[in-house]
Amino acid sequence: MWLQHHQFKQCIEDWWSRMHRIGYEECKFKTELRKVKKKLKNWNKVFFGDVKEEKKLIKESSKKSYFRLCNTREATMVNQNIESGAVGIEQTQGKDLNDWLPITASRKAKWWYSAFHNVTAMVGAGVLGLPFAFSQLGWGAGFAAIFGSWAITFYSLWQLVELHEVVPGKRFDRYPELGEHCFGPRFGYWFVMPQQMLVQIATDIVYMVTGGKSLMKFVELLDHNVENVRLTYFILIFACLHLVLSQTPNFNSLKGVSLLAAVMSICYSMVAFITSIKKGIHHRPESYGVRSHTEVGKAFDFLNGLGTVAFAFAGHSVVLEIQATIPSTPEVPSKKPMWKGVVIAYVIVAFCYLSVGISGYWAFGQYVEDDVLISLRKPAWLIAIANFMVFFHVVGSYQVFAMPVFDMIESYLVQHMRFTPGLLLRLVARSSYVELYCISVEEVGSAQGKSMLWPGGSLDPRLEKLSGKRRDLIEIYSISLKILYR
């Protein structure tokens, strides 16, 4: 059965290649196309499969192909076989576009690459806010929120790993491609792509501000004479660093940066854990109640705490792209090494989150700050090092979250704007992205690095000046966005 299927399919491919060489005029081309359609209708579905799908492919190819007839009547054809809205396969100067785009240019990653990529994407600076979440939720609800979020995200990540190659012989390397498979070519693309880009870009904005703040805190702890330097200058330093790092050709080339970021995230988590334990031994609070004392305040704190925990479990928006860097064969599909790395990453995540969350709340109780490093204060040199580690971590995380954006921008410029793939296009496109959001991030930086409209942020201190009712409405909006996007 499958042999006959393959023979018929090979016949169709041979006919298609012959049409390319001959250079049929459009009228003759349509005549031959009708003949093939008639053959497909009469073909036994048991042996061939879905006839409609084969017809659809031929129709799309006919619409997206054109002939340029020379004086000798020899035809030259440029085949634009582009999947609707997603990055498909295009022959550009004899080279497959997927061999140039950053997500799929290199498929040589090992299983441990996926481990530290996932750690970099997930164990963000949000781990330092988990003690604060405990102070809003209490011991019982805090443990339930962390374990529940861990289990839910672990299961959903497993589903994404399985879906990467759910169709035999095809890999869904990007979220829009999977969206097209699930919801259809047009709706699936426009339903998934904007949401992913929103998460990627907004996360980069938050990390740019966080990186600037961490660097500023590091410098201030070392030299008190620079306390009056504006945050904007440190954000510019962060952006200048990314003007260089953004020229990394593909996702797999980020392995060194991502590994350093993963190590830094574990290190500053351990600094917070050990220092909190030492602090708690000598000055442990007598009670561990929640922060608010009114029923309304407790309700808002509870929702805000859930949002903080949910935001800490980030990283799913780059899972398919991480798996795309891993080679796949019929004997060893990419899901096997990917899943191995995911398990290791989630063990590290559980250890870091529980150790920091429990120790920070145990040491400071309901008076812990939203960043546990602020509560620690001393020794100053150790807190300075921890802030520098946070800086290095968000440098790597920024690149991990930016790669899908670079891939989307470059594929659009090549396929729709007809730019030639190359170093110049990469330099201009990626540098423009970094510069654009460096300019836009200044407003976020003026809000102390936390935009009230972005789900990863907390409330702006300026909201305290608003009326209680209006402030409550904005707080509900902020909390709902946190939970929705994480």
Short mmCIF file of C-alpha atoms in Angstrom, two decimals:
data_model
loop_
_atom_site.label_atom_id
_atom_site.label_comp_id
_atom_site.label_asym_id
_atom_site.label_seq_id
_atom_site.Cartn_x
_atom_site.Cartn_y
_atom_site.Cartn_z
CA MET A 1 0.00 0.00 0.00
CA TRP A 2 2.66 2.49 1.03
CA LEU A 3 4.79 1.51 -1.98
CA GLN A 4 1.95 2.41 -4.36
CA HIS A 5 1.40 5.60 -2.43
CA HIS A 6 5.05 6.53 -2.84
CA GLN A 7 5.08 5.62 -6.54
CA PHE A 8 2.10 7.83 -7.29
CA LYS A 9 3.52 10.68 -5.29
CA GLN A 10 6.84 10.32 -7.15
CA CYS A 11 4.92 10.47 -10.41
CA ILE A 12 3.33 13.77 -9.37
CA GLU A 13 6.73 15.20 -8.38
CA ASP A 14 8.27 14.13 -11.72
CA TRP A 15 5.42 15.80 -13.61
CA TRP A 16 5.84 18.98 -11.59
CA SER A 17 9.59 19.09 -12.31
CA ARG A 18 8.93 18.57 -16.02
CA MET A 19 6.54 21.52 -16.03
CA HIS A 20 9.27 23.64 -14.46
CA ARG A 21 11.78 22.76 -17.17
CA ILE A 22 9.43 23.11 -20.14
CA GLY A 23 7.95 26.40 -19.04
CA TYR A 24 4.31 25.89 -19.91
CA GLU A 25 2.25 28.94 -20.65
CA GLU A 26 -0.51 29.63 -18.18
CA CYS A 27 -3.35 28.19 -20.34
CA LYS A 28 -1.48 24.93 -20.94
CA PHE A 29 -0.41 24.86 -17.34
CA LYS A 30 -4.04 25.02 -16.15
CA THR A 31 -5.04 22.28 -18.59
CA GLU A 32 -2.41 19.95 -17.21
CA LEU A 33 -3.40 20.92 -13.69
CA ARG A 34 -7.01 19.90 -14.35
CA LYS A 35 -5.81 16.52 -15.56
CA VAL A 36 -3.88 15.95 -12.38
CA LYS A 37 -6.89 16.99 -10.30
CA LYS A 38 -9.02 14.46 -12.13
CA LYS A 39 -6.47 11.73 -11.46
CA LEU A 40 -6.38 12.64 -7.80
CA LYS A 41 -10.17 12.46 -7.52
CA ASN A 42 -10.17 8.95 -8.94
CA TRP A 43 -7.33 7.71 -6.81
CA ASN A 44 -8.23 5.28 -4.07
CA LYS A 45 -8.17 7.08 -0.70
CA VAL A 46 -7.18 3.87 1.04
CA PHE A 47 -3.86 3.85 -0.80
CA PHE A 48 -3.24 7.55 -1.15
CA GLY A 49 -4.70 9.18 1.97
CA ASP A 50 -6.23 12.66 1.93
CA VAL A 51 -6.81 13.68 -1.69
CA LYS A 52 -7.94 17.17 -0.72
CA GLU A 53 -4.63 17.89 0.95
CA GLU A 54 -2.66 16.95 -2.19
CA LYS A 55 -4.94 19.11 -4.31
CA LYS A 56 -4.48 21.98 -1.90
CA LEU A 57 -0.69 21.76 -2.15
CA ILE A 58 -0.83 21.80 -5.96
CA LYS A 59 -3.19 24.78 -5.98
CA GLU A 60 -0.99 26.75 -3.61
CA SER A 61 2.11 25.96 -5.67
CA SER A 62 0.37 27.01 -8.88
CA LYS A 63 -0.72 30.33 -7.38
CA LYS A 64 2.72 31.09 -5.95
CA SER A 65 4.74 30.24 -9.06
CA TYR A 66 5.28 32.31 -12.17
CA PHE A 67 7.06 31.91 -15.48
CA ARG A 68 9.22 34.38 -17.31
CA LEU A 69 9.46 33.32 -20.97
CA CYS A 70 12.59 34.36 -22.86
CA ASN A 71 12.94 34.92 -26.65
CA THR A 72 13.92 31.27 -26.99
CA ARG A 73 10.68 30.34 -25.19
CA GLU A 74 12.71 28.72 -22.42
CA ALA A 75 11.07 29.26 -19.08
CA THR A 76 12.68 30.30 -15.83
CA MET A 77 10.69 29.70 -12.71
CA VAL A 78 11.05 31.07 -9.20
CA ASN A 79 9.13 28.88 -6.78
CA GLN A 80 7.75 30.70 -3.76
CA ASN A 81 6.57 27.81 -1.67
CA ILE A 82 5.79 29.75 1.49
CA GLU A 83 3.58 28.34 4.21
CA SER A 84 0.82 30.80 5.10
CA GLY A 85 2.19 33.32 7.56
CA ALA A 86 4.95 31.03 8.85
CA VAL A 87 8.50 30.55 7.76
CA GLY A 88 8.41 27.84 5.13
CA ILE A 89 10.87 26.61 2.60
CA GLU A 90 12.16 29.09 0.08
CA GLN A 91 15.01 28.79 -2.34
CA THR A 92 17.00 32.01 -2.07
CA GLN A 93 20.14 32.11 -4.19
CA GLY A 94 20.31 28.33 -4.10
CA LYS A 95 20.13 28.15 -0.34
CA ASP A 96 17.25 27.10 1.89
CA LEU A 97 16.02 30.04 3.96
CA ASN A 98 15.67 27.81 7.00
CA ASP A 99 19.42 27.22 6.81
CA TRP A 100 19.91 30.93 7.45
CA LEU A 101 17.17 31.88 9.92
CA PRO A 102 18.44 31.89 13.53
CA ILE A 103 16.05 29.24 14.92
CA THR A 104 16.78 26.50 12.38
CA ALA A 105 20.23 27.43 11.06
CA SER A 106 21.99 24.96 13.36
CA ARG A 107 20.50 21.70 14.63
CA LYS A 108 23.53 20.37 16.49
CA ALA A 109 22.45 20.99 20.08
CA LYS A 110 22.92 18.35 22.80
CA TRP A 111 20.44 17.44 25.50
CA TRP A 112 22.29 19.50 28.10
CA TYR A 113 21.93 22.57 25.88
CA SER A 114 18.17 22.33 26.33
CA ALA A 115 18.71 22.00 30.10
CA PHE A 116 20.53 25.30 30.55
CA HIS A 117 18.42 27.08 27.90
CA ASN A 118 15.31 26.21 29.92
CA VAL A 119 16.98 27.21 33.20
CA THR A 120 17.98 30.54 31.67
CA ALA A 121 14.47 31.16 30.38
CA MET A 122 12.70 30.12 33.58
CA VAL A 123 14.82 30.91 36.64
CA GLY A 124 14.65 34.66 36.21
CA ALA A 125 14.89 37.48 38.68
CA GLY A 126 11.33 36.57 39.67
CA VAL A 127 12.74 33.94 42.02
CA LEU A 128 13.90 36.76 44.32
CA GLY A 129 10.28 37.84 44.73
CA LEU A 130 9.01 34.46 45.95
CA PRO A 131 9.57 35.28 49.67
CA PHE A 132 7.37 38.33 49.12
CA ALA A 133 4.72 36.07 47.56
CA PHE A 134 4.87 33.87 50.67
CA SER A 135 4.27 36.96 52.81
CA GLN A 136 1.09 37.62 50.82
CA LEU A 137 -0.13 34.03 50.74
CA GLY A 138 1.12 32.49 53.97
CA TRP A 139 2.85 29.14 54.39
CA GLY A 140 0.04 26.86 53.23
CA ALA A 141 -1.16 28.80 50.21
CA GLY A 142 2.43 29.66 49.28
CA PHE A 143 3.48 26.01 49.12
CA ALA A 144 0.30 25.11 47.22
CA ALA A 145 0.91 27.89 44.67
CA ILE A 146 4.53 26.90 44.02
CA PHE A 147 3.91 23.15 43.79
CA GLY A 148 0.76 23.69 41.72
CA SER A 149 2.53 26.02 39.28
CA TRP A 150 5.47 23.64 39.04
CA ALA A 151 3.25 20.66 38.22
CA ILE A 152 1.05 22.52 35.74
CA THR A 153 3.94 24.07 33.83
CA PHE A 154 5.88 20.79 33.87
CA TYR A 155 2.92 18.98 32.30
CA SER A 156 2.26 21.71 29.74
CA LEU A 157 5.93 21.76 28.76
CA TRP A 158 5.81 17.98 28.24
CA GLN A 159 2.84 18.49 25.91
CA LEU A 160 4.78 21.07 23.88
CA VAL A 161 7.77 18.73 23.57
CA GLU A 162 5.49 15.97 22.27
CA LEU A 163 3.73 18.30 19.83
CA HIS A 164 7.00 19.39 18.22
CA GLU A 165 6.97 16.32 15.97
CA VAL A 166 3.38 15.17 16.33
CA VAL A 167 3.12 14.94 12.51
CA PRO A 168 5.55 12.29 11.16
CA GLY A 169 8.26 13.82 9.03
CA LYS A 170 7.47 17.43 10.00
CA ARG A 171 8.84 19.61 12.78
CA PHE A 172 6.97 22.55 14.26
CA ASP A 173 10.01 24.71 14.96
CA ARG A 174 8.04 27.83 15.80
CA TYR A 175 4.83 28.56 17.66
CA PRO A 176 3.01 30.04 14.62
CA GLU A 177 3.64 26.79 12.73
CA LEU A 178 2.04 24.77 15.51
CA GLY A 179 -0.80 27.28 15.63
CA GLU A 180 -1.44 26.79 11.92
CA HIS A 181 -1.58 23.04 12.39
CA CYS A 182 -4.06 23.33 15.27
CA PHE A 183 -6.32 26.18 14.10
CA GLY A 184 -5.76 26.49 10.38
CA PRO A 185 -3.31 28.47 8.21
CA ARG A 186 -4.73 31.95 8.61
CA PHE A 187 -6.46 31.98 11.99
CA GLY A 188 -3.78 29.83 13.64
CA TYR A 189 -0.98 32.13 12.60
CA TRP A 190 -2.66 35.38 13.64
CA PHE A 191 -3.98 33.85 16.84
CA VAL A 192 -0.59 32.59 18.05
CA MET A 193 2.04 34.91 16.58
CA PRO A 194 0.91 38.20 18.21
CA GLN A 195 0.65 36.56 21.63
CA GLN A 196 4.12 35.06 21.41
CA MET A 197 5.64 38.31 20.17
CA LEU A 198 3.91 40.22 22.97
CA VAL A 199 5.43 37.93 25.59
CA GLN A 200 8.89 37.92 23.98
CA ILE A 201 9.13 41.68 23.49
CA ALA A 202 7.62 42.59 26.85
CA THR A 203 9.96 40.16 28.61
CA ASP A 204 12.94 41.76 26.87
CA ILE A 205 11.74 45.18 28.02
CA VAL A 206 11.46 44.00 31.62
CA TYR A 207 14.87 42.33 31.45
CA MET A 208 16.45 45.46 29.99
CA VAL A 209 15.18 47.50 32.94
CA THR A 210 16.09 44.75 35.43
CA GLY A 211 19.59 44.54 33.98
CA GLY A 212 20.04 48.30 34.25
CA LYS A 213 18.78 48.34 37.84
CA SER A 214 21.01 45.43 38.86
CA LEU A 215 24.06 47.08 37.35
CA MET A 216 23.19 50.38 39.04
CA LYS A 217 22.77 48.65 42.40
CA PHE A 218 26.09 46.86 41.95
CA VAL A 219 27.91 50.14 41.23
CA GLU A 220 26.19 51.98 44.09
CA LEU A 221 27.18 49.33 46.62
CA LEU A 222 30.80 49.59 45.50
CA ASP A 223 30.93 53.40 45.27
CA HIS A 224 28.38 55.62 47.00
CA ASN A 225 29.50 58.62 44.93
CA VAL A 226 27.52 57.38 41.91
CA GLU A 227 24.14 57.27 43.66
CA ASN A 228 22.90 60.27 41.67
CA VAL A 229 23.56 58.64 38.28
CA ARG A 230 20.28 58.05 36.46
CA LEU A 231 19.02 54.56 35.69
CA THR A 232 18.83 55.50 32.01
CA TYR A 233 22.62 55.42 31.64
CA PHE A 234 22.84 51.88 33.01
CA ILE A 235 20.08 50.76 30.67
CA LEU A 236 22.11 52.25 27.80
CA ILE A 237 25.13 50.19 28.89
CA PHE A 238 22.93 47.10 28.90
CA ALA A 239 21.61 47.94 25.42
CA CYS A 240 25.11 48.57 24.01
CA LEU A 241 26.16 45.13 25.20
CA HIS A 242 23.22 43.63 23.33
CA LEU A 243 24.07 45.46 20.14
CA VAL A 244 27.07 43.13 20.04
CA LEU A 245 25.47 39.94 21.40
CA SER A 246 22.47 40.27 19.09
CA GLN A 247 24.71 39.56 16.11
CA THR A 248 25.04 35.95 17.24
CA PRO A 249 24.08 34.11 14.02
CA ASN A 250 21.71 31.50 15.44
CA PHE A 251 20.09 30.13 18.58
CA ASN A 252 22.57 27.30 18.95
CA SER A 253 25.45 29.80 18.96
CA LEU A 254 24.03 31.23 22.19
CA LYS A 255 24.98 28.13 24.17
CA GLY A 256 27.92 29.82 25.90
CA VAL A 257 25.94 32.92 26.85
CA SER A 258 22.98 30.81 27.97
CA LEU A 259 25.18 28.52 30.05
CA LEU A 260 26.73 31.51 31.85
CA ALA A 261 23.25 32.94 32.47
CA ALA A 262 22.00 29.63 33.89
CA VAL A 263 25.00 29.35 36.23
CA MET A 264 24.51 32.95 37.38
CA SER A 265 20.82 32.34 38.15
CA ILE A 266 21.69 29.35 40.32
CA CYS A 267 24.48 31.30 42.03
CA TYR A 268 22.41 34.34 43.02
CA SER A 269 19.64 32.01 44.19
CA MET A 270 22.15 30.30 46.46
CA VAL A 271 23.43 33.66 47.72
CA ALA A 272 19.87 34.64 48.66
CA PHE A 273 19.26 31.23 50.25
CA ILE A 274 22.44 31.02 52.34
CA THR A 275 22.37 34.67 53.42
CA SER A 276 18.70 34.40 54.43
CA ILE A 277 19.42 31.30 56.51
CA LYS A 278 22.27 33.07 58.26
CA LYS A 279 20.10 36.13 58.87
CA GLY A 280 17.18 34.07 60.15
CA ILE A 281 19.26 32.19 62.69
CA HIS A 282 20.01 35.43 64.56
CA HIS A 283 16.95 37.60 63.84
CA ARG A 284 14.03 35.35 63.02
CA PRO A 285 10.57 37.01 63.34
CA GLU A 286 8.11 35.76 65.93
CA SER A 287 5.11 35.39 63.60
CA TYR A 288 4.50 34.61 59.94
CA GLY A 289 1.15 36.16 59.16
CA VAL A 290 0.20 37.74 55.86
CA ARG A 291 1.04 41.37 55.14
CA SER A 292 -2.46 42.86 55.01
CA HIS A 293 -4.80 43.12 57.96
CA THR A 294 -8.06 43.96 56.16
CA GLU A 295 -10.22 41.51 54.24
CA VAL A 296 -9.97 43.52 51.01
CA GLY A 297 -6.21 43.86 51.39
CA LYS A 298 -5.82 40.13 52.00
CA ALA A 299 -7.85 39.35 48.88
CA PHE A 300 -5.71 41.63 46.72
CA ASP A 301 -2.49 40.32 48.25
CA PHE A 302 -3.61 36.76 47.62
CA LEU A 303 -4.19 37.45 43.93
CA ASN A 304 -0.95 39.42 43.66
CA GLY A 305 0.95 36.55 45.29
CA LEU A 306 -0.51 34.07 42.81
CA GLY A 307 0.54 36.36 39.98
CA THR A 308 4.08 36.63 41.35
CA VAL A 309 4.41 32.84 41.57
CA ALA A 310 2.90 32.37 38.11
CA PHE A 311 5.30 34.91 36.61
CA ALA A 312 8.26 33.07 38.12
CA PHE A 313 7.44 30.00 36.01
CA ALA A 314 8.17 31.64 32.66
CA GLY A 315 9.99 30.21 29.66
CA HIS A 316 7.32 28.26 27.79
CA SER A 317 7.27 30.81 24.99
CA VAL A 318 10.64 29.55 23.69
CA VAL A 319 10.23 25.78 24.19
CA LEU A 320 9.59 24.92 20.53
CA GLU A 321 12.47 27.13 19.42
CA ILE A 322 14.83 25.44 21.88
CA GLN A 323 13.81 22.00 20.63
CA ALA A 324 14.29 23.16 17.04
CA THR A 325 18.06 23.33 17.67
CA ILE A 326 18.22 19.60 18.52
CA PRO A 327 18.80 17.09 15.69
CA SER A 328 16.09 14.54 15.00
CA THR A 329 16.21 11.12 13.34
CA PRO A 330 13.63 8.32 13.08
CA GLU A 331 15.66 6.34 15.61
CA VAL A 332 16.25 9.23 18.03
CA PRO A 333 13.57 11.93 17.68
CA SER A 334 14.33 15.33 19.14
CA LYS A 335 11.82 14.89 21.97
CA LYS A 336 14.05 12.36 23.75
CA PRO A 337 17.10 14.61 24.38
CA MET A 338 14.81 17.61 24.82
CA TRP A 339 12.78 15.90 27.52
CA LYS A 340 15.93 14.78 29.29
CA GLY A 341 17.11 18.38 29.46
CA VAL A 342 13.68 19.58 30.61
CA VAL A 343 13.65 17.15 33.54
CA ILE A 344 17.09 18.34 34.68
CA ALA A 345 15.99 21.97 34.31
CA TYR A 346 12.85 21.45 36.37
CA VAL A 347 14.76 19.77 39.17
CA ILE A 348 17.00 22.86 39.32
CA VAL A 349 13.94 25.13 39.18
CA ALA A 350 12.26 23.33 42.09
CA PHE A 351 15.43 23.51 44.19
CA CYS A 352 16.04 27.22 43.55
CA TYR A 353 12.44 28.31 44.01
CA LEU A 354 11.77 26.39 47.20
CA SER A 355 15.10 27.26 48.81
CA VAL A 356 14.80 31.00 48.12
CA GLY A 357 11.08 31.26 48.84
CA ILE A 358 11.16 29.33 52.11
CA SER A 359 14.40 30.78 53.49
CA GLY A 360 13.49 34.39 52.64
CA TYR A 361 10.06 34.21 54.26
CA TRP A 362 11.45 32.25 57.22
CA ALA A 363 14.13 34.90 57.83
CA PHE A 364 12.02 38.07 57.44
CA GLY A 365 8.39 37.00 57.77
CA GLN A 366 5.73 39.40 56.55
CA TYR A 367 8.22 42.28 56.43
CA VAL A 368 10.29 40.85 53.56
CA GLU A 369 10.77 43.19 50.59
CA ASP A 370 9.58 42.38 47.07
CA ASP A 371 13.24 41.67 46.25
CA VAL A 372 14.81 39.59 49.00
CA LEU A 373 18.25 41.06 48.25
CA ILE A 374 16.93 44.44 49.44
CA SER A 375 15.95 42.90 52.77
CA LEU A 376 19.39 41.33 53.22
CA ARG A 377 21.44 44.54 52.81
CA LYS A 378 24.59 43.08 54.42
CA PRO A 379 27.28 42.08 53.76
CA ALA A 380 27.32 44.78 51.10
CA TRP A 381 30.01 43.13 48.99
CA LEU A 382 28.03 39.88 48.75
CA ILE A 383 24.81 41.67 47.82
CA ALA A 384 26.77 43.60 45.19
CA ILE A 385 28.05 40.33 43.72
CA ALA A 386 24.52 38.90 43.72
CA ASN A 387 23.24 41.94 41.81
CA PHE A 388 26.06 41.54 39.31
CA MET A 389 25.02 37.90 38.87
CA VAL A 390 21.46 39.04 38.19
CA PHE A 391 22.85 41.40 35.55
CA PHE A 392 24.71 38.58 33.78
CA HIS A 393 21.67 36.35 33.97
CA VAL A 394 19.28 38.82 32.35
CA VAL A 395 21.87 39.47 29.63
CA GLY A 396 21.58 35.81 28.61
CA SER A 397 17.82 35.68 29.14
CA TYR A 398 17.33 38.73 26.93
CA GLN A 399 19.02 36.94 24.03
CA VAL A 400 17.07 33.71 24.54
CA PHE A 401 13.75 35.57 24.41
CA ALA A 402 14.89 37.80 21.53
CA MET A 403 15.85 34.98 19.14
CA PRO A 404 12.25 34.15 18.10
CA VAL A 405 11.68 37.87 17.47
CA PHE A 406 14.82 38.07 15.31
CA ASP A 407 13.66 34.99 13.42
CA MET A 408 10.24 36.53 12.75
CA ILE A 409 11.66 39.89 11.64
CA GLU A 410 14.27 38.41 9.32
CA SER A 411 11.88 35.91 7.71
CA TYR A 412 9.40 38.71 7.01
CA LEU A 413 12.07 40.96 5.50
CA VAL A 414 13.31 38.18 3.20
CA GLN A 415 10.00 36.66 2.16
CA HIS A 416 7.79 39.73 1.90
CA MET A 417 10.16 42.68 1.53
CA ARG A 418 12.53 40.80 -0.81
CA PHE A 419 15.70 41.58 1.13
CA THR A 420 18.69 39.37 0.52
CA PRO A 421 19.70 37.20 3.49
CA GLY A 422 23.10 38.15 4.80
CA LEU A 423 25.20 39.82 7.44
CA LEU A 424 24.03 43.34 6.55
CA LEU A 425 20.36 42.45 6.95
CA ARG A 426 21.04 40.80 10.30
CA LEU A 427 23.08 43.77 11.52
CA VAL A 428 20.44 46.36 10.62
CA ALA A 429 17.37 44.36 11.72
CA ARG A 430 18.67 43.23 15.09
CA SER A 431 20.36 46.50 15.97
CA SER A 432 17.14 48.35 15.15
CA TYR A 433 15.19 46.06 17.47
CA VAL A 434 17.57 46.67 20.38
CA GLU A 435 17.69 50.42 19.80
CA LEU A 436 13.93 50.77 19.41
CA TYR A 437 13.11 49.08 22.71
CA CYS A 438 15.98 50.76 24.49
CA ILE A 439 14.29 54.06 23.67
CA SER A 440 10.84 52.84 24.67
CA VAL A 441 12.09 51.29 27.90
CA GLU A 442 12.93 54.66 29.45
CA GLU A 443 9.33 55.13 30.53
CA VAL A 444 9.38 51.70 32.14
CA GLY A 445 12.65 52.60 33.84
CA SER A 446 11.13 55.77 35.24
CA ALA A 447 8.50 53.55 36.85
CA GLN A 448 11.29 51.84 38.81
CA GLY A 449 11.55 49.02 36.31
CA LYS A 450 7.99 47.73 36.75
CA SER A 451 5.34 48.66 34.26
CA MET A 452 1.91 48.38 35.75
CA LEU A 453 0.55 47.13 32.41
CA TRP A 454 3.06 44.32 32.01
CA PRO A 455 2.22 41.08 33.83
CA GLY A 456 5.72 40.73 35.23
CA GLY A 457 5.62 44.04 37.05
CA SER A 458 4.17 45.12 40.34
CA LEU A 459 2.27 48.27 41.09
CA ASP A 460 3.95 51.59 40.42
CA PRO A 461 4.55 53.58 43.63
CA ARG A 462 2.85 56.54 41.96
CA LEU A 463 -0.42 54.61 42.20
CA GLU A 464 -0.47 55.36 45.90
CA LYS A 465 -1.46 58.91 45.00
CA LEU A 466 -4.59 57.72 43.20
CA SER A 467 -7.97 57.32 44.80
CA GLY A 468 -8.56 53.96 46.44
CA LYS A 469 -11.22 52.83 43.98
CA ARG A 470 -9.19 53.69 40.90
CA ARG A 471 -6.06 52.13 42.38
CA ASP A 472 -7.96 48.90 43.09
CA LEU A 473 -9.16 48.71 39.49
CA ILE A 474 -5.63 49.14 38.14
CA GLU A 475 -4.34 46.55 40.59
CA ILE A 476 -6.96 44.02 39.45
CA TYR A 477 -5.93 44.67 35.84
CA SER A 478 -2.25 44.18 36.62
CA ILE A 479 -2.85 40.95 38.56
CA SER A 480 -5.10 39.49 35.88
CA LEU A 481 -2.45 40.15 33.22
CA LYS A 482 0.18 38.45 35.34
CA ILE A 483 -1.85 35.27 35.63
CA LEU A 484 -3.06 35.34 32.02
CA TYR A 485 0.36 35.55 30.41
CA ARG A 486 2.18 33.26 32.82
#
